CSV table of C-alpha atoms in Angstrom, one decimal:
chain,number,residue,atom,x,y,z
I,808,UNK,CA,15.3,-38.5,-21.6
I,809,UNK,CA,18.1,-39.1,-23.8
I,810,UNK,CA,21.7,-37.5,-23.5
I,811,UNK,CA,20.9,-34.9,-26.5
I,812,UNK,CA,17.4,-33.9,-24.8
I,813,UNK,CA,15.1,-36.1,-26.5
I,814,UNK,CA,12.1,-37.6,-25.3
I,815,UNK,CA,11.8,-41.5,-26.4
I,816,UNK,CA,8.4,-42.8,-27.2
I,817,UNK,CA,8.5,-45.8,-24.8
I,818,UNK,CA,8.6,-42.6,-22.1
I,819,UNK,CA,5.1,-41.9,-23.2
I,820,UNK,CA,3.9,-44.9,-22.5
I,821,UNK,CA,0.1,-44.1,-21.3
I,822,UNK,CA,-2.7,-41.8,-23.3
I,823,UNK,CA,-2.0,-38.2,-22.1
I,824,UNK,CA,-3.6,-36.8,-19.2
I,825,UNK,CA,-3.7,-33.0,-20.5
I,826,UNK,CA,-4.4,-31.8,-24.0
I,827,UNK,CA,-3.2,-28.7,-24.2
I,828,UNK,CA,-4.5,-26.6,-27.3
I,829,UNK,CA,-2.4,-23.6,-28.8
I,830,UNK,CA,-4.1,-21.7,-31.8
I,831,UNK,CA,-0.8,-19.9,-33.7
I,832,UNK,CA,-0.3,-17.7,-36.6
I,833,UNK,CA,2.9,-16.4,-37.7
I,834,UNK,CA,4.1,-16.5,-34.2
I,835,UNK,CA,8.2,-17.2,-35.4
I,836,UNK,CA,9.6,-14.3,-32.7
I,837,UNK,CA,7.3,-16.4,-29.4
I,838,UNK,CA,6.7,-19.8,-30.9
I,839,UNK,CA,10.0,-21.2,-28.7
I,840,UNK,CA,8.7,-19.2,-25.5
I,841,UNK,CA,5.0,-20.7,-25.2
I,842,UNK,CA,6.5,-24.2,-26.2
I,843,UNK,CA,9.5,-23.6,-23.3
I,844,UNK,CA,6.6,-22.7,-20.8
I,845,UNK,CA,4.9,-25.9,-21.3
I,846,UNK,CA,7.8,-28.5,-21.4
I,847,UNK,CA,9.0,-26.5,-18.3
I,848,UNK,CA,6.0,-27.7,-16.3
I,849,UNK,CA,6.2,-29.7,-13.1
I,850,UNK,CA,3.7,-31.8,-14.5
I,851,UNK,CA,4.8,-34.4,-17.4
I,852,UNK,CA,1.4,-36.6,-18.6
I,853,UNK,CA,0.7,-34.0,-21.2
I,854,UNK,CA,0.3,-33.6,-25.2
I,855,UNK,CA,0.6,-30.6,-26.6
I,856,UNK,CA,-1.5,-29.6,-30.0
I,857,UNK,CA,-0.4,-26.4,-31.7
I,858,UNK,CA,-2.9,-25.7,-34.6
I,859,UNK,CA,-0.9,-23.7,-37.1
I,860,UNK,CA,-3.7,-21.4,-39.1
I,861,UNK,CA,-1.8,-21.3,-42.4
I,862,UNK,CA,1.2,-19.2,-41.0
I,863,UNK,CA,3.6,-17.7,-43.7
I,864,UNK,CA,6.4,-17.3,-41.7
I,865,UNK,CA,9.0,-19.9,-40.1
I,866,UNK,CA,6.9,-20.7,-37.0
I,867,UNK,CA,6.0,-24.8,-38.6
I,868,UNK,CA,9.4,-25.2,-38.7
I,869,UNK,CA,10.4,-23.9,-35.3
I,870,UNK,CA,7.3,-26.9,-33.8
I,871,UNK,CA,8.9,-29.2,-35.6
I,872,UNK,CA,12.5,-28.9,-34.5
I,873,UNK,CA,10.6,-29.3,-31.1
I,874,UNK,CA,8.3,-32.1,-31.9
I,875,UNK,CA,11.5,-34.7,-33.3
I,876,UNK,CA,12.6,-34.2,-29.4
I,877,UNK,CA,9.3,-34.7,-28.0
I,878,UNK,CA,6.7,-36.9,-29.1
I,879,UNK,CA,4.2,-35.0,-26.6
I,880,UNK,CA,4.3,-31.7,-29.3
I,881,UNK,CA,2.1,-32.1,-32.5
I,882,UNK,CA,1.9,-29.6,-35.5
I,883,UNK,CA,-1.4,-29.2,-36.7
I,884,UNK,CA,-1.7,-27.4,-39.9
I,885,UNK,CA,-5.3,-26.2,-40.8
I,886,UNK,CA,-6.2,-26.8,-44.3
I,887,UNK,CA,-7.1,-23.2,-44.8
I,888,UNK,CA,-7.5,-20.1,-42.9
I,889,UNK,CA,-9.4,-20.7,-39.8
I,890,UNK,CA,-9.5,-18.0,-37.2
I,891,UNK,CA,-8.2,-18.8,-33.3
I,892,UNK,CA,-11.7,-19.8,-32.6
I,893,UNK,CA,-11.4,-22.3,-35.8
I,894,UNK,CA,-7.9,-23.3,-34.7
I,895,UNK,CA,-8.9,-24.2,-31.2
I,896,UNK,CA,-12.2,-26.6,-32.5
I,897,UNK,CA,-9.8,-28.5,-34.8
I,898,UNK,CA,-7.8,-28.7,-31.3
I,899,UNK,CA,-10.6,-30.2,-29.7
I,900,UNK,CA,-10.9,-32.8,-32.3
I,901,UNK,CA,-7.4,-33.7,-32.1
I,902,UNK,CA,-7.1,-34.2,-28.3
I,903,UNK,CA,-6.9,-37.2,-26.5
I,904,UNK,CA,-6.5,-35.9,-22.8
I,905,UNK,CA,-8.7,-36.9,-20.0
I,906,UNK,CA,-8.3,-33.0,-19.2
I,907,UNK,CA,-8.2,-29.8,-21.8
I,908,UNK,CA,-6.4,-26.7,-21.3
I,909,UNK,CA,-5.8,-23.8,-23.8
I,910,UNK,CA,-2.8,-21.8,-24.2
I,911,UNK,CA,-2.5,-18.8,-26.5
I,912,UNK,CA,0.9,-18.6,-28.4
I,913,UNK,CA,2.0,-14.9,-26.4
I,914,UNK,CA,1.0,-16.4,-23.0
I,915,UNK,CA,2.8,-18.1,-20.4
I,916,UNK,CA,2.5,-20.4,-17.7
I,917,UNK,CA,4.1,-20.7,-14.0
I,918,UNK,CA,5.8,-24.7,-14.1
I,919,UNK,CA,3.4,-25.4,-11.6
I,920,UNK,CA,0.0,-24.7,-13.2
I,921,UNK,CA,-0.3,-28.1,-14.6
I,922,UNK,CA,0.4,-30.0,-11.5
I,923,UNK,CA,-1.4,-27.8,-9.1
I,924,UNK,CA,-4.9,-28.0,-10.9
I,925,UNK,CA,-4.6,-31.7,-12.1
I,926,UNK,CA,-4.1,-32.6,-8.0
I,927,UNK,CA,-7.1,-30.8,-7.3
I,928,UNK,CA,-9.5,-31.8,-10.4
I,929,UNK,CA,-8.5,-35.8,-9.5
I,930,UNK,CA,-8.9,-35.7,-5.8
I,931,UNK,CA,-12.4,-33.7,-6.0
I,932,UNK,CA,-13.6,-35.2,-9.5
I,933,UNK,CA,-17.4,-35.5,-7.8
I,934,UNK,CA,-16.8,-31.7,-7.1
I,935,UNK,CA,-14.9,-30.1,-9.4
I,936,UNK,CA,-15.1,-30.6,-13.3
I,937,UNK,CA,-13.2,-27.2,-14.3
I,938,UNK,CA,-10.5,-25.3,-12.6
I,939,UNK,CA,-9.2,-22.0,-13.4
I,940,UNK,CA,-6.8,-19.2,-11.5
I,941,UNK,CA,-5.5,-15.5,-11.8
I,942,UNK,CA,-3.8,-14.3,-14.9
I,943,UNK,CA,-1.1,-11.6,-14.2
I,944,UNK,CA,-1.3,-9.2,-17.1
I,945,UNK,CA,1.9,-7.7,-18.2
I,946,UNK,CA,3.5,-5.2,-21.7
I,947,UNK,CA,5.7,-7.2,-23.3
I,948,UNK,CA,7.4,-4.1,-24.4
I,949,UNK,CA,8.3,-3.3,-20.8
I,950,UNK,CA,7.3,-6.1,-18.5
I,951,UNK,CA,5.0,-3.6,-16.6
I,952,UNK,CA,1.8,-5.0,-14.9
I,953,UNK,CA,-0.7,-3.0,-15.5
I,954,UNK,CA,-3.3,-5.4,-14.2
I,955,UNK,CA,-3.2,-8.0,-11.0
I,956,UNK,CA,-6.2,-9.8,-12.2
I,957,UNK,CA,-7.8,-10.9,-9.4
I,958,UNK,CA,-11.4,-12.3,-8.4
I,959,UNK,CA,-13.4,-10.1,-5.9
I,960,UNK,CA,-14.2,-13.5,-3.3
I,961,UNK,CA,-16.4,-11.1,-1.3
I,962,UNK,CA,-18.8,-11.0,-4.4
I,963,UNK,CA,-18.4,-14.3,-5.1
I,964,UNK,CA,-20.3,-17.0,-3.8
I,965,UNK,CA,-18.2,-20.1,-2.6
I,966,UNK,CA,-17.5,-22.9,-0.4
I,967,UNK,CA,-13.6,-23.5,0.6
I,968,UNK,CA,-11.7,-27.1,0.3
I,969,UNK,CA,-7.9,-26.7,1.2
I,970,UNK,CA,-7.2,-23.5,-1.5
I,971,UNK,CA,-10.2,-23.6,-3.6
I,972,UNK,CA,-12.3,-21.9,-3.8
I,973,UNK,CA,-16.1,-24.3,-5.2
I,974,UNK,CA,-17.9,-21.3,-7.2
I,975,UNK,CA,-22.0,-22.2,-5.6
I,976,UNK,CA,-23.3,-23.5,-9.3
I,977,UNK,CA,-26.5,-21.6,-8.8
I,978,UNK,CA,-24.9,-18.3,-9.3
I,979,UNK,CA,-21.8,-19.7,-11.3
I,980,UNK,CA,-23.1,-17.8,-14.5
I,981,UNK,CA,-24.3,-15.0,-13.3
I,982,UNK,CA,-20.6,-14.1,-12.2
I,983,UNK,CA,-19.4,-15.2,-15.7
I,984,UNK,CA,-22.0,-12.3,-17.1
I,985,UNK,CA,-21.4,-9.4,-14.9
I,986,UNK,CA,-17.1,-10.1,-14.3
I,987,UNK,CA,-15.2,-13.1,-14.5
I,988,UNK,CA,-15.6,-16.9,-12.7
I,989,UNK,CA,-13.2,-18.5,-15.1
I,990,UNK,CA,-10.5,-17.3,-17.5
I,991,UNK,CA,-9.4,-19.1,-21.0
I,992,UNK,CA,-5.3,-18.4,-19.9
I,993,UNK,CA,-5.5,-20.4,-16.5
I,994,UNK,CA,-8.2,-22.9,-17.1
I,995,UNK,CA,-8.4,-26.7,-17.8
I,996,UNK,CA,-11.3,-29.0,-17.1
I,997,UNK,CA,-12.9,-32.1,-18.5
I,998,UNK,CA,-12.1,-33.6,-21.7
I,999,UNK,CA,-16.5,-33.9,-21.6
I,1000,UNK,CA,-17.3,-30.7,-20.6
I,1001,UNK,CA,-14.5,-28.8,-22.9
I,1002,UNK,CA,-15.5,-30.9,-25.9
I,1003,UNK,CA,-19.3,-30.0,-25.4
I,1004,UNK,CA,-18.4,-26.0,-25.9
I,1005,UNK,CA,-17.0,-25.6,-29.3
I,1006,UNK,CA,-15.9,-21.8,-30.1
I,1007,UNK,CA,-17.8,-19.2,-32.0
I,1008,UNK,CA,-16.5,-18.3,-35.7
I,1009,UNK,CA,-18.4,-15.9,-36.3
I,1010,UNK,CA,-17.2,-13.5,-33.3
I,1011,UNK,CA,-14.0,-11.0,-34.0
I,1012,UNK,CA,-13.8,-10.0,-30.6
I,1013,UNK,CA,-15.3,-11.1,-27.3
I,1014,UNK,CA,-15.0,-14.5,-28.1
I,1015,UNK,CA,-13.4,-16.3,-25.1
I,1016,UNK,CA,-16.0,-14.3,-22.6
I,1017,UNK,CA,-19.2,-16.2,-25.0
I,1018,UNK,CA,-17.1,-19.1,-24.7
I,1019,UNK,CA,-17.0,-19.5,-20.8
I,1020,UNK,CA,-19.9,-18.1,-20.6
I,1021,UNK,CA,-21.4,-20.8,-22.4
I,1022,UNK,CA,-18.9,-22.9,-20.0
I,1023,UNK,CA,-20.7,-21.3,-17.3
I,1024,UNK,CA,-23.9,-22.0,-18.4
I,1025,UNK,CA,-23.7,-25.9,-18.2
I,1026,UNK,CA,-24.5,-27.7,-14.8
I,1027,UNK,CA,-21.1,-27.7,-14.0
I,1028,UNK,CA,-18.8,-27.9,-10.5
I,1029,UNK,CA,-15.7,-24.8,-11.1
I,1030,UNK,CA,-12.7,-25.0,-8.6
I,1031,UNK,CA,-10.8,-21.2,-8.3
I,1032,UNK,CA,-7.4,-21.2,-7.0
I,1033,UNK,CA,-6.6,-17.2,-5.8
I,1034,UNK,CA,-3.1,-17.2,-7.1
I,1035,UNK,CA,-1.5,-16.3,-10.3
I,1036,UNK,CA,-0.8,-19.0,-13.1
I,1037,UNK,CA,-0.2,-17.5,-16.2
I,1038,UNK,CA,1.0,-14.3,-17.6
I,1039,UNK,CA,-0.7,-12.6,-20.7
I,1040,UNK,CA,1.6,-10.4,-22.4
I,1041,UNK,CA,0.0,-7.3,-23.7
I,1042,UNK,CA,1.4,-6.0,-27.5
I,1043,UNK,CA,0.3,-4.7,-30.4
I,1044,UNK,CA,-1.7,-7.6,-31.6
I,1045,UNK,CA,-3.8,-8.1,-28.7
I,1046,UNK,CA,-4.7,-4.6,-26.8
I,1047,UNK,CA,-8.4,-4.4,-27.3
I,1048,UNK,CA,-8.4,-5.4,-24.0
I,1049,UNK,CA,-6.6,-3.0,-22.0
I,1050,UNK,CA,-6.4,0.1,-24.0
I,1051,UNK,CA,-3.4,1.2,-26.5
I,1052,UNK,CA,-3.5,2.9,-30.0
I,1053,UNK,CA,-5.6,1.2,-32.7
I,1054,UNK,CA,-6.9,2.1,-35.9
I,1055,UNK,CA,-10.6,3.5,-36.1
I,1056,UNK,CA,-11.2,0.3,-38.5
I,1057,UNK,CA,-10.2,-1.8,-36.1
I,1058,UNK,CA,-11.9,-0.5,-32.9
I,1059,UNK,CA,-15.3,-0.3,-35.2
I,1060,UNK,CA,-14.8,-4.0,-35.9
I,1061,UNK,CA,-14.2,-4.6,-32.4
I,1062,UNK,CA,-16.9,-2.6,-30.7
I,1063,UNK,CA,-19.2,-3.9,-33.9
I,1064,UNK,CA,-18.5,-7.8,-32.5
I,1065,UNK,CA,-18.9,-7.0,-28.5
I,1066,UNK,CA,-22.4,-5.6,-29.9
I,1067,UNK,CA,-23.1,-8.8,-31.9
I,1068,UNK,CA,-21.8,-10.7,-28.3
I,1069,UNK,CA,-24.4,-8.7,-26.3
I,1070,UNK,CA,-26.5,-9.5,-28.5
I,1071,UNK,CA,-26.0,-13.3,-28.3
I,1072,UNK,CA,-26.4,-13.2,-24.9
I,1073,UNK,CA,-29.9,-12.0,-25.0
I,1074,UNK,CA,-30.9,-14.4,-27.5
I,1075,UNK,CA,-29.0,-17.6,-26.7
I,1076,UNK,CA,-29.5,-17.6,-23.1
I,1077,UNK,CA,-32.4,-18.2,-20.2
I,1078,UNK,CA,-31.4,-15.2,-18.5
I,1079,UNK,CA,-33.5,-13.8,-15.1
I,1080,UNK,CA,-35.3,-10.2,-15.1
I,1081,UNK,CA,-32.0,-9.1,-13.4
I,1082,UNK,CA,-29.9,-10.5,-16.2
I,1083,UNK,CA,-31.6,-9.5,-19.4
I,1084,UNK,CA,-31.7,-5.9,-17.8
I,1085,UNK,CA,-28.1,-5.9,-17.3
I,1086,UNK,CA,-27.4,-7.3,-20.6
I,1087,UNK,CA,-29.3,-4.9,-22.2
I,1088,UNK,CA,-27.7,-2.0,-20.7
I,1089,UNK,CA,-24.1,-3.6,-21.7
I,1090,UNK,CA,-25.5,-3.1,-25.2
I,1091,UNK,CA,-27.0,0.0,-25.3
I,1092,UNK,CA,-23.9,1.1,-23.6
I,1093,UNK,CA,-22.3,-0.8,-26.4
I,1094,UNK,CA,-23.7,1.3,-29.0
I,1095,UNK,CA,-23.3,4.3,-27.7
I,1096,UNK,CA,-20.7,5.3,-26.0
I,1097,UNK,CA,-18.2,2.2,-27.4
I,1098,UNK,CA,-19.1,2.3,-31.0
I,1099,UNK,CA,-21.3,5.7,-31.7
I,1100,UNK,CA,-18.9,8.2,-29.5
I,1101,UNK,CA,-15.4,6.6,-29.1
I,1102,UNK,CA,-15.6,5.1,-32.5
I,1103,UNK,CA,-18.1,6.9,-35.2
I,1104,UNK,CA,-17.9,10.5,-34.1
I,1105,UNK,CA,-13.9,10.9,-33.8
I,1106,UNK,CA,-13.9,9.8,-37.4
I,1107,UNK,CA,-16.8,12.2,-38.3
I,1108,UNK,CA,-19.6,9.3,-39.2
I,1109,UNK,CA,-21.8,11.2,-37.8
I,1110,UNK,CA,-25.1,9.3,-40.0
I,1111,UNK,CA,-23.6,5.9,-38.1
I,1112,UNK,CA,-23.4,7.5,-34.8
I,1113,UNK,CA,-26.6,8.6,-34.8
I,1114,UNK,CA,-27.7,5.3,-35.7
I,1115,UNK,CA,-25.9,3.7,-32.5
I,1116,UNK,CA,-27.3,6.4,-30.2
I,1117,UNK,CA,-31.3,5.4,-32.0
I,1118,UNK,CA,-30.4,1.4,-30.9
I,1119,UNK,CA,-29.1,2.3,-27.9
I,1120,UNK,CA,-32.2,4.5,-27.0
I,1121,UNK,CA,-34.3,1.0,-28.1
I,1122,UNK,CA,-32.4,-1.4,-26.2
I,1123,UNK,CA,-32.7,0.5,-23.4
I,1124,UNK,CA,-36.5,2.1,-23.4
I,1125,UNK,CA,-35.6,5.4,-24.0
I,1126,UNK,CA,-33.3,5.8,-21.4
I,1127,UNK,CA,-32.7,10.2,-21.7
I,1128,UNK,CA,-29.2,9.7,-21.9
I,1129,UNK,CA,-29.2,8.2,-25.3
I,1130,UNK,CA,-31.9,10.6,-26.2
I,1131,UNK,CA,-29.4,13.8,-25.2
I,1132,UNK,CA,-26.8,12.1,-27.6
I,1133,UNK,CA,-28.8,11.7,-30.6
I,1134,UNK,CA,-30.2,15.4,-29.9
I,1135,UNK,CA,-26.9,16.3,-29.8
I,1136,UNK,CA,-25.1,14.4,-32.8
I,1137,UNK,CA,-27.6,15.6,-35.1
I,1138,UNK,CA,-26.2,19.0,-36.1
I,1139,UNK,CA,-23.0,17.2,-36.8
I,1140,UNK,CA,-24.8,15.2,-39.0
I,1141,UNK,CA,-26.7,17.5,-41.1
I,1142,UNK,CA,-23.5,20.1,-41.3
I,1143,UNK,CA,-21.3,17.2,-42.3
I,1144,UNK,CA,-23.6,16.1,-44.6
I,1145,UNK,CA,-24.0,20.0,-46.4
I,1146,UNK,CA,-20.4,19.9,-46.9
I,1147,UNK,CA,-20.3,16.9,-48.9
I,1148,UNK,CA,-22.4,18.4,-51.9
């Protein structure tokens, strides 16, 4: 490294050992942080890939004041509008890494995630073709945890070498289904097996749980380290997943997707009696209680929430709890509807 901070090309001499893929949009005010947390790793064989999806703002810019210091950083500018799942396939085909990881623009890493799961995915490559760790979710706004993510071992099935923790394949999915095996913020794996698994376009919401699933769903060895690796900051543009104070439009396009994802997972999968059954009580209570009761009914759509609580009642063989709810939505609906004429 130079004097003035810059990285000389004859540094980066041999083809990267990480890709790591960062989807960004308009991300000017944490563009410099995410970048910061990756050239602060312990770990040096890496190229980072930031996919800009036609941002309007000065975040281009920003990546490319970093990227005349460092060779390792590559702007990627989408040709149009793209979506993160759209920004993280044209990723993919831009990486050269024997390993992939992906990094979301509002994240961070500890300096030694890199480092940590590279040692462990090189010395047990027979064994372990993915790794992934603990997220520690955080408000940005306040720096508050409000959520040690953690795996429950005890309900996990797995075999220990030195602080992993080898997920038994057999049952690798059906953890992914019910909880959580793997997580997009702390995981890297194979350049073969990440490449095979290209993200869903179509989804609005729930889109990195199809996407390990799908992970999950391969014939693959997974490697968990119980300690924390990332942070996910929490904000305005990204609490669907732990609560906070959205607009009716976009929880009914949230809840709307995690029905299509349920869904999915009945149709794209070979799941066991056990597994359909539980997926097709997430989506009935999907329909009802997410999108019919939290969602239609506040904002008096009573004709729609009656709807949700019918599907529910389908998906789940006229379970009476679905029945009570479409008993009881009905006079809302046919009042509501009176007042309209």
């Amino acid at each position: 490294m130079s004097d003035d901070g810059q990285i000389s090309n004859n540094e980066i001499e041999i083809a990267p050992v990480v890709s790591i893929i960062i989807p960004i949009f308009n991300r000017e005010n944490l563009v410099k942080q995410v970048i910061d947390t990756v050239v602060q790793q312990t770990f040096f064989n890496w190229e980072l890939i930031l996919v800009d999806d036609s941002s309007t703002d000065s975040t281009v810019s920003l990546i490319n004041e970093y990227a005349a210091k460092d060779p390792r950083i590559k702007c990627v500018i989408n040709s149009h509008k793209k979506g993160p799942s759209g920004a993280r396939n044209t990723g993919l085909d831009e990486s050269t890494g024997q390993y992939i990881a992906y990094h979301d623009s509002d994240d961070e890493w500890y300096p030694h995630h890199l480092d940590t799961m590279v040692y462990y995915l090189d010395k047990y490559s027979k064994d372990i073709d993915l790794m992934s760790a603990n997220p520690l979710r955080k408000f940005l706004e306040t720096n508050e945890v409000f959520n040690y993510d953690t795996i429950d071992l005890k309900a996990v099935p797995h075999t220990k070498v030195e602080d992993v923790c080898l997920i038994t394949r057999s049952r690798l999915f059906g953890v992914q289904l019910k909880g959580r095996a793997i997580t997009t913020q702390c995981m890297i794996g194979k350049a073969s097996i990440m490449k095979s698994v290209r993200w869903n376009e179509d989804l609005n919401a729930a889109v990195d749980i199809m996407h390990n699933l799908e992970l999950c769903a391969l014939d693959i060895g997974v490697g968990h380290i119980q300690d924390y690796h990332a942070i996910y900051w929490a904000h305005d543009d990204n609490l669907t997943n732990c609560g906070g104070g959205h607009s009716p439009a976009r929880m009914e396009r949230v809840h709307s997707a995690f029905v299509l994802y349920w869904q999915l997972v009945l149709k794209k999968f070979e799941l066991t009696r056990e597994q359909k059954k539980y997926a097709e009580h997430e989506l009935a209570e999907t329909y009802a209680w997410h999108l019919g009761y939290h969602t239609y009914e506040p904002q008096k759509k009573f004709k729609e929430a009656l709807r949700c609580y019918l599907m529910a009642l389908i998906v789940s063989k006229c379970e009476l709890k679905y029945l009570i709810a479409s008993i009881k939505v009905l006079p809302k609906w046919a009042l509501n509807s009176m007042y309209r004429y």
